[in-house]
């Protein structure tokens, strides 16, 4: 790590606040170098964090954190904040098991006032805090508590952000400051009319005038001893008249250069004195200060480890295709066969594997912004008119579109295919991004078909099956790659609701769902058990269960999903319904949030690797197994 005495001296914002303002640019330089070096060693979000270096310094310099509440939206851009709030050394543990989270987390630091990961929550949360301060009488006097939400232009596109503005704008006695960190980028280029509007606000004369005017005024402005009236007057001088944010009841200031501490610090100092909902629009550059990231902020949004002197080098080694790549090639193949196919992404073009699709079928590609709710209902509308929408969405983000999925898609039995990426544990992104609940929230919805592919080819065939199906369907597949089974070019619909016997064994049948099949294979071999690739959570293959019951004494269900309401629960319900009287061992994720860490390691810790599965089976059913293998006797149980 580059050492810098100034940066190293900052162990808390209290120390930062002792610095002279003239020292801040040097601190920013050291902090930026540290962020780059640190992320290049651990992997993590880079470009967004290079863009918030000055903002994090200015906020902690001006506001009395942690007493004043600072809420970072999404939180992927909060590394400079983490570093300035006593976690500089710990950055080397970022996103690793037991280490720092990649997002703000209340249990990690008192400076992390609100846990984030999913976007567009900051204004709601800060408004809640501000109203709580008012209820507790902390809103009076010069030492009153302030509340700041920092939100990116991408995150601003979500309905939630506007719901919060709408709610906040009527409270004229609150200390609430919303800072729009506008870098004209989401993960990929920002989209939509809001983006165009912000570009107009920033563009040409408008921006230059506001900026120069603001600077001229601020230079005349005494730093501390301004009466609120004078401060308001000055700040108002920078207001661009008639912005949308003013119509919402906010006092809009900006746009100002978010990398220029000379304007950022005094502007914040002045706005800190103002009451009522305040809105500061700052302009920053994603990847600021690292040429390669400035040039390609998409590539540097969330890189793995890399050498900063070389930049990211794409590996020449041909790796196994990820499930995302399987989806990516399937959707292009299917689209070339069917003109009705349209693809929808809520701002996740890269992560969801739609880069090629956009290039090849631009008129059938819709990036709707960070707007999962809208994405789902928009798909429903398309389906009503005979299109065949595919919503490519992470399992964790479909949680946002749940009512739309029930009310707008399933209730009307519309043929919308949900391609659910990142199902199961997601490793370094941790609990906020875990796709651990989708089976439970999907399988209770009438009309939905829910599929869990166990390998690459099955994934491709299931996507095809879901696409051909006349009603709504979901295919849930995990992050990363599968067992390495080649996906056949030919596409053939699978019989809906049919499981597949993988191995005929004795005594016990393992019912494996999706990603768990592979780990179960070794166990079935070692213990001579039957193994079934269940394939469908809904409809579940009851006939298979009934047949198995005739020749097996017990069942084991295995899924990478919470046990509560999951696939095992579906099996239990089906067994009860069919009066199948056999003991059932349900293996899956516990009723607890699972933090970040290496995916395989986390699965092993939860007993979902083949050793863990075997140990659980031995523990519960050893009396049912014939001790043909010495392992049955010798292996200690967990
Ligand atoms: C509800 C939700 N959907 C999608 C995402 C994935 N996501 C993380 S950051 C990001 C882009 C955010 O853009 P912006 O707010 O402008 O921040 P920037 O990275 O440009 O600083 C997206 C789409 C998310 N975190 N939450």
XYZ file of N, CA, C and O in Angstrom, residues 96-284:
756
model
N -13.937 -10.140 2.014
C -13.510 -11.505 2.318
C -14.189 -11.965 3.603
O -14.631 -11.137 4.395
N -14.188 -13.256 3.807
C -14.890 -13.772 4.969
C -14.345 -13.157 6.262
O -13.138 -13.138 6.481
N -15.221 -12.631 7.060
C -14.807 -12.005 8.318
C -14.258 -10.598 8.139
O -13.973 -9.915 9.112
N -14.099 -10.155 6.902
C -13.520 -8.830 6.647
C -14.582 -7.773 6.428
O -15.774 -7.983 6.685
N -14.121 -6.621 5.951
C -15.041 -5.507 5.719
C -16.061 -5.879 4.645
O -15.733 -6.544 3.668
N -17.251 -5.377 4.834
C -18.284 -5.554 3.809
C -18.008 -4.585 2.661
O -17.398 -3.536 2.848
N -18.478 -4.942 1.481
C -18.336 -4.043 0.335
C -19.325 -2.888 0.381
O -19.302 -2.016 -0.491
N -20.186 -2.880 1.367
C -21.227 -1.849 1.477
C -21.254 -1.328 2.914
O -20.739 -1.983 3.817
N -21.868 -0.169 3.131
C -22.019 0.276 4.521
C -22.854 -0.737 5.309
O -23.773 -1.348 4.770
N -22.490 -0.865 6.576
C -23.176 -1.881 7.380
C -23.228 -1.375 8.812
O -22.181 -1.064 9.391
N -24.377 -1.311 9.385
C -24.512 -0.707 10.714
C -23.665 -1.424 11.762
O -23.113 -0.791 12.655
N -23.543 -2.753 11.633
C -22.779 -3.475 12.649
C -21.271 -3.292 12.458
O -20.488 -3.663 13.328
N -20.877 -2.720 11.350
C -19.440 -2.576 11.075
C -18.881 -1.284 11.665
O -17.731 -1.230 12.088
N -19.671 -0.230 11.649
C -19.158 1.059 12.114
C -20.304 1.987 12.483
O -21.366 1.968 11.850
N -20.060 2.827 13.490
C -21.106 3.802 13.856
C -21.264 4.869 12.776
O -22.243 5.603 12.748
N -20.295 4.938 11.865
C -20.402 5.899 10.765
C -21.294 5.385 9.638
O -21.689 6.142 8.769
N -21.525 4.080 9.653
C -22.428 3.491 8.653
C -23.833 3.542 9.236
O -24.268 2.634 9.940
N -24.524 4.619 8.933
C -25.801 4.857 9.608
C -26.915 3.984 9.061
O -27.938 3.807 9.699
N -26.713 3.465 7.844
C -27.776 2.661 7.225
C -27.161 1.609 6.315
O -26.321 1.932 5.485
N -27.589 0.369 6.501
C -27.074 -0.713 5.662
C -27.659 -0.613 4.262
O -28.864 -0.424 4.099
N -26.778 -0.737 3.270
C -27.258 -0.655 1.887
C -26.644 -1.759 1.049
O -25.897 -2.593 1.534
N -26.918 -1.707 -0.227
C -26.474 -2.736 -1.179
C -27.425 -2.646 -2.363
O -27.024 -2.522 -3.507
N -28.708 -2.676 -2.049
C -29.725 -2.396 -3.069
C -29.863 -0.872 -3.160
O -29.692 -0.170 -2.176
N -30.236 -0.409 -4.332
C -30.129 1.038 -4.565
C -31.387 1.813 -4.198
O -32.457 1.243 -3.957
N -31.203 3.115 -4.167
C -32.307 4.089 -4.148
C -33.088 4.138 -2.843
O -34.251 4.536 -2.816
N -32.429 3.748 -1.762
C -33.074 3.758 -0.449
C -32.669 4.967 0.389
O -33.253 5.226 1.437
N -31.622 5.684 -0.046
C -30.979 6.653 0.854
C -31.890 7.808 1.246
O -31.863 8.261 2.387
N -32.703 8.299 0.314
C -33.509 9.480 0.656
C -34.604 9.080 1.647
O -34.854 9.781 2.630
N -35.207 7.922 1.406
C -36.228 7.434 2.351
C -35.624 7.267 3.742
O -36.210 7.688 4.741
N -34.456 6.619 3.796
C -33.843 6.344 5.097
C -33.460 7.651 5.794
O -33.726 7.835 6.993
N -32.858 8.572 5.049
C -32.433 9.838 5.663
C -33.647 10.657 6.107
O -33.615 11.312 7.151
N -34.713 10.570 5.337
C -35.929 11.283 5.734
C -36.487 10.683 7.033
O -36.880 11.415 7.949
N -36.475 9.369 7.105
C -36.928 8.713 8.341
C -36.093 9.166 9.528
O -36.617 9.471 10.604
N -34.795 9.229 9.320
C -33.906 9.659 10.408
C -34.190 11.114 10.795
O -34.203 11.469 11.975
N -34.405 11.948 9.781
C -34.642 13.368 10.053
C -35.951 13.561 10.827
O -36.013 14.365 11.766
N -36.951 12.785 10.466
C -38.219 12.918 11.188
C -38.102 12.357 12.607
O -38.711 12.872 13.543
N -37.272 11.324 12.750
C -37.029 10.788 14.098
C -36.303 11.838 14.945
O -36.616 12.030 16.121
N -35.346 12.539 14.333
C -34.632 13.594 15.067
C -35.623 14.652 15.526
O -35.533 15.157 16.645
N -36.538 14.978 14.653
C -37.529 16.000 15.012
C -38.398 15.505 16.167
O -38.643 16.226 17.126
N -38.797 14.243 16.081
C -39.646 13.698 17.147
C -38.919 13.704 18.492
O -39.530 13.850 19.537
N -37.587 13.563 18.432
C -36.816 13.503 19.683
C -36.312 14.882 20.109
O -35.549 15.001 21.056
N -36.687 15.910 19.366
C -36.276 17.272 19.717
C -34.825 17.570 19.388
O -34.223 18.501 19.929
N -34.248 16.788 18.481
C -32.831 17.017 18.134
C -32.691 17.971 16.952
O -31.611 18.109 16.383
N -33.784 18.574 16.581
C -33.783 19.414 15.377
C -33.679 20.894 15.725
O -33.832 21.741 14.858
N -33.418 21.202 16.991
C -33.433 22.605 17.396
C -32.012 23.110 17.663
O -31.121 22.337 18.014
N -31.806 24.385 17.495
C -30.532 25.006 17.859
C -29.457 24.805 16.815
O -29.629 24.082 15.833
N -28.314 25.461 17.050
C -27.256 25.403 16.038
C -26.589 24.032 16.010
O -25.983 23.639 15.031
N -26.723 23.299 17.122
C -26.096 21.974 17.181
C -27.074 20.873 16.762
O -26.941 19.722 17.158
N -28.060 21.272 15.978
C -29.069 20.285 15.604
C -28.464 19.213 14.698
O -27.460 19.442 14.035
N -29.133 18.069 14.701
C -28.626 16.936 13.923
C -28.970 17.115 12.447
O -30.093 17.454 12.107
N -27.971 16.897 11.600
C -28.207 16.992 10.153
C -28.268 15.586 9.541
O -27.683 14.641 10.077
N -28.913 15.517 8.384
C -29.076 14.219 7.704
C -28.760 14.401 6.235
O -29.318 15.300 5.590
N -27.870 13.567 5.747
C -27.417 13.724 4.363
C -27.585 12.395 3.627
O -27.149 11.346 4.117
N -28.200 12.447 2.462
C -28.278 11.263 1.595
C -27.446 11.549 0.352
O -27.589 12.600 -0.265
N -26.561 10.607 0.001
C -25.772 10.760 -1.230
C -26.276 9.733 -2.228
O -26.221 8.521 -1.968
N -26.762 10.194 -3.358
C -27.375 9.267 -4.326
C -26.831 9.537 -5.721
O -26.669 10.696 -6.126
N -26.533 8.470 -6.457
C -26.001 8.623 -7.810
C -27.112 8.891 -8.813
O -28.297 8.661 -8.521
N -26.733 9.326 -10.002
C -27.759 9.609 -11.013
C -28.441 8.312 -11.469
O -29.622 8.325 -11.827
N -27.712 7.196 -11.426
C -28.337 5.915 -11.764
C -29.381 5.559 -10.719
O -30.533 5.251 -11.042
N -28.993 5.617 -9.460
C -29.906 5.254 -8.371
C -31.098 6.203 -8.314
O -32.191 5.823 -7.897
N -30.862 7.430 -8.748
C -31.940 8.428 -8.741
C -33.072 8.034 -9.695
O -34.198 8.528 -9.569
N -32.784 7.147 -10.645
C -33.815 6.814 -11.640
C -34.894 5.885 -11.081
O -35.918 5.656 -11.722
N -34.694 5.359 -9.880
C -35.668 4.403 -9.342
C -36.878 5.110 -8.754
O -36.766 6.201 -8.192
N -38.000 4.453 -8.844
C -39.228 5.002 -8.277
C -39.088 5.358 -6.814
O -39.556 6.406 -6.375
N -38.405 4.512 -6.062
C -38.269 4.761 -4.623
C -37.679 6.124 -4.322
O -38.079 6.795 -3.369
N -36.701 6.527 -5.121
C -36.052 7.821 -4.881
C -37.074 8.941 -5.051
O -37.102 9.907 -4.269
N -37.928 8.804 -6.039
C -38.927 9.849 -6.278
C -40.056 9.797 -5.255
O -40.608 10.829 -4.866
N -40.368 8.600 -4.792
C -41.362 8.492 -3.730
C -40.862 9.248 -2.507
O -41.615 9.943 -1.821
N -39.572 9.117 -2.242
C -39.000 9.781 -1.067
C -38.943 11.298 -1.255
O -39.250 12.060 -0.337
N -38.570 11.754 -2.444
C -38.552 13.206 -2.706
C -39.955 13.769 -2.519
O -40.159 14.813 -1.900
N -40.895 13.050 -3.053
C -42.294 13.474 -2.975
C -42.743 13.613 -1.529
O -43.423 14.563 -1.159
N -42.301 12.678 -0.724
C -42.679 12.683 0.689
C -41.922 13.780 1.448
O -42.482 14.506 2.265
N -40.644 13.926 1.138
C -39.792 14.845 1.914
C -40.090 16.307 1.634
O -39.976 17.160 2.518
N -40.470 16.587 0.397
C -40.561 17.986 -0.036
C -41.550 18.833 0.735
O -41.496 20.056 0.698
N -42.453 18.185 1.465
C -43.467 18.964 2.183
C -43.016 19.342 3.596
O -43.666 20.151 4.249
N -41.914 18.777 4.057
C -41.459 19.080 5.420
C -40.437 20.212 5.366
O -39.258 19.975 5.136
N -40.887 21.411 5.565
C -39.970 22.536 5.394
C -39.150 22.822 6.652
O -38.341 23.748 6.674
N -39.335 22.036 7.725
C -38.576 22.299 8.953
C -37.572 21.190 9.257
O -37.162 20.992 10.377
N -37.188 20.447 8.219
C -36.261 19.331 8.444
C -34.833 19.720 8.085
O -34.607 20.618 7.278
N -33.873 18.986 8.659
C -32.492 19.134 8.206
C -32.157 17.953 7.326
O -31.621 16.947 7.785
N -32.490 18.089 6.083
C -32.260 16.989 5.151
C -31.573 17.531 3.907
O -32.074 18.463 3.268
N -30.428 16.971 3.618
C -29.703 17.368 2.404
C -29.565 16.141 1.508
O -29.034 15.107 1.935
N -30.040 16.260 0.288
C -29.849 15.190 -0.694
C -28.753 15.648 -1.648
O -28.837 16.744 -2.216
N -27.719 14.835 -1.786
C -26.653 15.176 -2.733
C -26.750 14.228 -3.922
O -26.652 13.001 -3.765
N -26.972 14.789 -5.070
C -27.014 13.976 -6.286
C -25.599 13.936 -6.864
O -25.061 14.950 -7.304
N -25.004 12.735 -6.817
C -23.655 12.558 -7.350
C -23.787 12.123 -8.808
O -23.965 10.950 -9.102
N -23.693 13.087 -9.676
C -24.035 12.870 -11.083
C -22.756 12.649 -11.899
O -21.975 13.574 -12.130
N -22.541 11.392 -12.297
C -21.368 11.097 -13.126
C -21.811 10.595 -14.503
O -21.017 10.025 -15.238
N -23.074 10.766 -14.782
C -23.617 10.416 -16.088
C -23.450 8.930 -16.412
O -23.404 8.541 -17.560
N -23.317 8.137 -15.378
C -23.165 6.699 -15.574
C -23.987 5.959 -14.527
O -24.083 6.406 -13.384
N -24.556 4.827 -14.925
C -25.021 3.846 -13.951
C -23.877 2.821 -13.935
O -22.723 3.252 -13.899
N -24.131 1.500 -13.974
C -22.980 0.611 -14.207
C -22.599 0.774 -15.673
O -21.444 0.989 -16.016
N -23.591 0.703 -16.527
C -23.393 1.047 -17.935
C -23.898 2.486 -18.113
O -24.359 3.085 -17.146
N -23.814 3.035 -19.304
C -24.267 4.414 -19.459
C -25.699 4.596 -18.946
O -26.560 3.741 -19.154
N -25.887 5.715 -18.236
C -27.206 5.977 -17.666
C -28.221 6.165 -18.790
O -27.873 6.631 -19.885
N -29.467 5.799 -18.509
C -30.501 5.834 -19.554
C -31.704 6.639 -19.075
O -31.823 6.965 -17.905
N -32.579 6.944 -19.995
C -33.871 7.487 -19.633
C -33.962 8.998 -19.671
O -32.966 9.711 -19.858
N -35.190 9.464 -19.492
C -35.448 10.897 -19.610
C -34.812 11.690 -18.480
O -34.385 12.833 -18.677
N -34.721 11.097 -17.297
C -34.073 11.818 -16.190
C -32.619 12.102 -16.548
O -32.096 13.188 -16.303
N -31.986 11.086 -17.135
C -30.602 11.260 -17.545
C -30.468 12.422 -18.530
O -29.559 13.248 -18.436
N -31.398 12.499 -19.468
C -31.359 13.604 -20.441
C -31.571 14.941 -19.739
O -30.937 15.938 -20.063
N -32.465 14.934 -18.789
C -32.760 16.159 -18.059
C -31.516 16.635 -17.294
O -31.150 17.811 -17.329
N -30.863 15.679 -16.616
C -29.658 16.058 -15.855
C -28.570 16.548 -16.800
O -27.825 17.478 -16.485
N -28.481 15.920 -17.962
C -27.476 16.355 -18.934
C -27.763 17.797 -19.360
O -26.841 18.605 -19.514
N -29.042 18.114 -19.521
C -29.397 19.490 -19.893
C -29.018 20.457 -18.776
O -28.490 21.534 -19.020
N -29.268 20.024 -17.531
C -28.910 20.888 -16.399
C -27.409 21.161 -16.375
O -26.963 22.236 -15.996
N -26.655 20.141 -16.760
C -25.197 20.255 -16.673
C -24.588 20.953 -17.867
O -23.465 21.411 -17.829
N -25.325 20.990 -18.926
C -24.670 21.297 -20.187
C -24.346 22.780 -20.342
O -24.987 23.654 -19.774
N -23.338 22.993 -21.121
C -22.926 24.285 -21.638
C -23.063 25.453 -20.704
O -22.587 25.453 -19.586
N -23.730 26.450 -21.212
C -23.854 27.742 -20.579
C -24.398 27.621 -19.147
O -23.916 28.260 -18.220
N -25.406 26.807 -19.030
C -26.099 26.640 -17.771
C -25.120 26.303 -16.656
O -25.030 26.965 -15.636
N -24.340 25.244 -16.940
C -23.416 24.745 -15.943
C -22.328 25.770 -15.679
O -22.034 26.124 -14.541
N -21.766 26.296 -16.769
C -20.667 27.238 -16.619
C -21.134 28.450 -15.812
O -20.449 28.908 -14.900
N -22.318 28.935 -16.129
C -22.786 30.126 -15.440
C -22.982 29.848 -13.950
O -22.523 30.567 -13.091
N -23.671 28.759 -13.689
C -23.949 28.441 -12.294
C -22.656 28.253 -11.525
O -22.492 28.726 -10.399
N -21.716 27.589 -12.160
C -20.465 27.287 -11.479
C -19.689 28.575 -11.194
O -19.253 28.820 -10.061
N -19.553 29.398 -12.198
C -18.788 30.635 -12.013
C -19.467 31.553 -11.014
O -18.826 32.133 -10.132
N -20.764 31.621 -11.147
C -21.505 32.477 -10.245
C -21.335 31.988 -8.806
O -21.066 32.755 -7.894
N -21.457 30.672 -8.649
C -21.314 30.094 -7.324
C -19.947 30.382 -6.747
O -19.814 30.804 -5.600
N -18.937 30.202 -7.561
C -17.571 30.413 -7.075
C -17.361 31.858 -6.673
O -16.775 32.156 -5.628
N -17.842 32.779 -7.506
C -17.650 34.193 -7.221
C -18.311 34.544 -5.893
O -17.739 35.229 -5.049
N -19.479 34.005 -5.669
C -20.190 34.324 -4.436
C -19.506 33.722 -3.239
O -19.353 34.350 -2.204
N -19.100 32.462 -3.409
C -18.495 31.787 -2.273
C -17.192 32.446 -1.866
O -16.856 32.500 -0.685
N -16.461 32.978 -2.828
C -15.198 33.612 -2.479
C -15.441 34.873 -1.653
O -14.596 35.292 -0.876
N -16.598 35.448 -1.802
C -16.910 36.637 -1.014
C -17.540 36.270 0.333
O -17.857 37.122 1.135
N -17.756 34.983 0.517
C -18.558 34.578 1.664
C -17.682 34.204 2.851
O -16.824 33.342 2.745
N -17.866 34.832 4.010
C -17.093 34.428 5.184
C -17.403 32.962 5.485
O -18.537 32.517 5.300
N -16.420 32.276 5.976
C -16.572 30.820 6.055
C -17.548 30.348 7.126
O -18.344 29.462 6.914
N -17.467 30.927 8.272
C -18.237 30.328 9.355
C -19.391 31.210 9.848
O -20.523 30.745 9.999
N -19.092 32.482 10.043
C -20.036 33.301 10.803
C -21.172 33.917 9.982
O -21.547 35.064 10.181
N -21.657 33.182 9.086
C -22.774 33.715 8.300
C -24.099 33.500 9.001
O -24.392 32.414 9.451
N -24.874 34.541 9.034
C -26.232 34.340 9.542
C -27.011 33.550 8.495
O -26.773 33.690 7.291
N -27.961 32.815 8.989
C -28.721 31.961 8.070
C -29.302 32.765 6.903
O -29.275 32.317 5.763
N -29.751 34.003 7.214
C -30.390 34.769 6.148
C -29.412 35.050 5.005
O -29.706 34.845 3.832
N -28.218 35.507 5.410
C -27.225 35.852 4.391
C -26.800 34.609 3.612
O -26.667 34.616 2.398
N -26.605 33.552 4.361
C -26.171 32.301 3.721
C -27.203 31.869 2.694
O -26.884 31.519 1.566
N -28.431 31.971 3.113
C -29.511 31.537 2.227
C -29.516 32.385 0.963
O -29.625 31.880 -0.144
N -29.340 33.664 1.175
C -29.310 34.576 0.039
C -28.228 34.169 -0.965
O -28.455 34.045 -2.156
N -27.045 33.923 -0.392
C -25.919 33.579 -1.266
C -26.164 32.258 -1.981
O -25.967 32.136 -3.174
N -26.562 31.289 -1.161
C -26.773 29.975 -1.764
C -27.855 30.049 -2.829
O -27.769 29.430 -3.872
N -28.877 30.820 -2.532
C -29.962 30.972 -3.497
C -29.458 31.564 -4.808
O -30.016 31.303 -5.865
N -28.389 32.345 -4.673
C -27.828 32.940 -5.877
C -27.370 31.888 -6.867
O -27.266 32.157 -8.062
N -27.056 30.680 -6.329
C -26.579 29.631 -7.225
C -27.710 28.772 -7.769
O -27.503 27.849 -8.534
N -28.881 29.058 -7.307
C -29.996 28.205 -7.710
C -30.319 28.396 -9.184
O -30.450 29.501 -9.676
N -30.397 27.282 -9.862
C -30.838 27.351 -11.257
C -32.357 27.335 -11.202
O -32.948 26.423 -10.635
N -32.998 28.329 -11.728
C -34.433 28.447 -11.498
C -35.231 27.332 -12.165
O -34.851 26.821 -13.216
N -36.290 26.975 -11.484
C -37.272 26.096 -12.093
C -36.855 24.658 -12.292
O -37.376 23.988 -13.171
N -35.922 24.141 -11.500
C -35.573 22.740 -11.708
C -36.681 21.856 -11.164
O -37.439 22.260 -10.273
N -36.689 20.648 -11.673
C -37.669 19.672 -11.225
C -37.593 19.476 -9.707
O -38.600 19.292 -9.042
N -36.374 19.546 -9.171
C -36.210 19.272 -7.746
C -36.842 20.375 -6.897
O -37.306 20.135 -5.794
N -36.834 21.588 -7.431
C -37.514 22.664 -6.713
C -39.018 22.454 -6.705
O -39.688 22.756 -5.729
N -39.500 21.932 -7.811
C -40.947 21.671 -7.854
C -41.339 20.638 -6.788
O -42.461 20.602 -6.321
N -40.399 19.798 -6.426
C -40.653 18.806 -5.368
C -40.522 19.426 -3.978
O -40.656 18.732 -2.983
N -40.186 20.710 -3.906
C -40.101 21.368 -2.597
C -38.687 21.470 -2.051
O -38.478 21.848 -0.898
N -37.696 21.119 -2.862
C -36.302 21.187 -2.418
C -35.664 22.496 -2.863
O -36.037 23.069 -3.891
N -34.725 22.948 -2.074
C -33.915 24.088 -2.466
C -32.744 23.545 -3.289
O -31.857 22.877 -2.758
N -32.757 23.751 -4.586
C -31.767 23.143 -5.490
C -30.546 24.042 -5.643
O -30.673 25.230 -5.958
N -29.387 23.470 -5.420
C -28.128 24.195 -5.604
C -27.237 23.388 -6.540
O -27.103 22.178 -6.387
N -26.642 24.084 -7.496
C -25.731 23.391 -8.395
C -26.057 23.675 -9.842
O -26.847 24.571 -10.111
N -25.483 22.890 -10.737
C -24.506 21.831 -10.466
C -23.128 22.428 -10.144
O -22.770 23.450 -10.723
N -22.407 21.772 -9.243
C -21.035 22.210 -8.982
C -20.090 21.028 -9.211
O -20.518 19.877 -9.222
N -18.827 21.349 -9.357
C -17.807 20.336 -9.625
C -17.510 19.561 -8.336
O -16.952 20.122 -7.387
N -17.853 18.304 -8.324
C -17.685 17.495 -7.123
C -16.258 17.069 -6.859
O -15.997 16.356 -5.883
N -15.330 17.451 -7.694
C -13.916 17.165 -7.415
C -13.189 18.417 -6.943
O -12.008 18.357 -6.610
N -13.886 19.539 -6.968
C -13.243 20.804 -6.611
C -13.551 21.131 -5.147
O -14.616 21.672 -4.825
N -12.591 20.772 -4.285
C -12.821 20.983 -2.851
C -13.027 22.460 -2.530
O -13.686 22.808 -1.557
N -12.471 23.311 -3.384
C -12.609 24.760 -3.170
C -14.069 25.208 -3.272
O -14.451 26.210 -2.664
N -14.847 24.540 -4.082
C -16.267 24.917 -4.097
C -17.124 23.959 -3.275
O -18.117 24.361 -2.681
N -16.688 22.701 -3.207
C -17.485 21.700 -2.492
C -17.585 22.015 -0.989
O -18.680 22.018 -0.414
N -16.439 22.289 -0.373
C -16.442 22.498 1.083
C -17.274 23.726 1.465
O -18.192 23.614 2.302
N -17.020 24.905 0.895
C -17.858 26.040 1.302
C -19.332 25.877 0.948
O -20.195 26.315 1.700
N -19.613 25.223 -0.155
C -21.030 25.012 -0.491
C -21.700 24.163 0.583
O -22.795 24.478 1.053
N -21.024 23.091 0.984
C -21.602 22.244 2.033
C -21.704 23.002 3.348
O -22.691 22.872 4.084
N -20.664 23.807 3.648
C -20.720 24.582 4.890
C -21.936 25.502 4.885
O -22.640 25.641 5.882
N -22.175 26.089 3.746
C -23.317 27.002 3.662
C -24.638 26.251 3.712
O -25.557 26.646 4.419
N -24.694 25.176 2.993
C -25.968 24.447 2.966
C -26.279 23.827 4.324
O -27.440 23.608 4.670
N -25.252 23.551 5.073
C -25.444 22.977 6.414
C -26.247 23.931 7.312
O -26.903 23.503 8.261
N -26.157 25.211 7.011
C -26.883 26.201 7.828
C -28.354 26.306 7.440
O -29.147 26.872 8.183
N -28.685 25.800 6.264
C -30.044 26.016 5.766
C -31.008 24.963 6.315
O -30.626 23.820 6.540
N -32.237 25.369 6.478
C -33.267 24.425 6.946
C -34.173 24.033 5.786
O -34.218 24.715 4.772
N -34.885 22.967 6.002
C -35.795 22.508 4.951
C -35.063 21.584 3.997
O -33.834 21.440 4.063
N -35.775 20.926 3.121
C -35.152 19.966 2.211
C -34.198 20.650 1.223
O -34.618 21.540 0.485
N -32.958 20.265 1.269
C -31.934 20.857 0.397
C -31.491 19.829 -0.642
O -31.413 18.627 -0.340
N -31.142 20.299 -1.813
C -30.715 19.387 -2.881
C -29.463 19.959 -3.530
O -29.481 21.051 -4.101
N -28.372 19.252 -3.406
C -27.118 19.704 -4.027
C -26.763 18.765 -5.175
O -26.641 17.546 -4.982
N -26.593 19.343 -6.322
C -26.269 18.563 -7.527
C -24.771 18.723 -7.801
O -24.310 19.814 -8.105
N -24.029 17.639 -7.638
C -22.599 17.732 -7.943
C -22.288 16.876 -9.172
O -22.959 15.872 -9.435
N -21.261 17.306 -9.867
C -20.863 16.587 -11.072
C -19.504 15.949 -10.805
O -18.559 16.639 -10.405
N -19.429 14.634 -10.979
C -18.145 13.951 -10.771
C -17.846 13.062 -11.969
O -18.684 12.873 -12.841
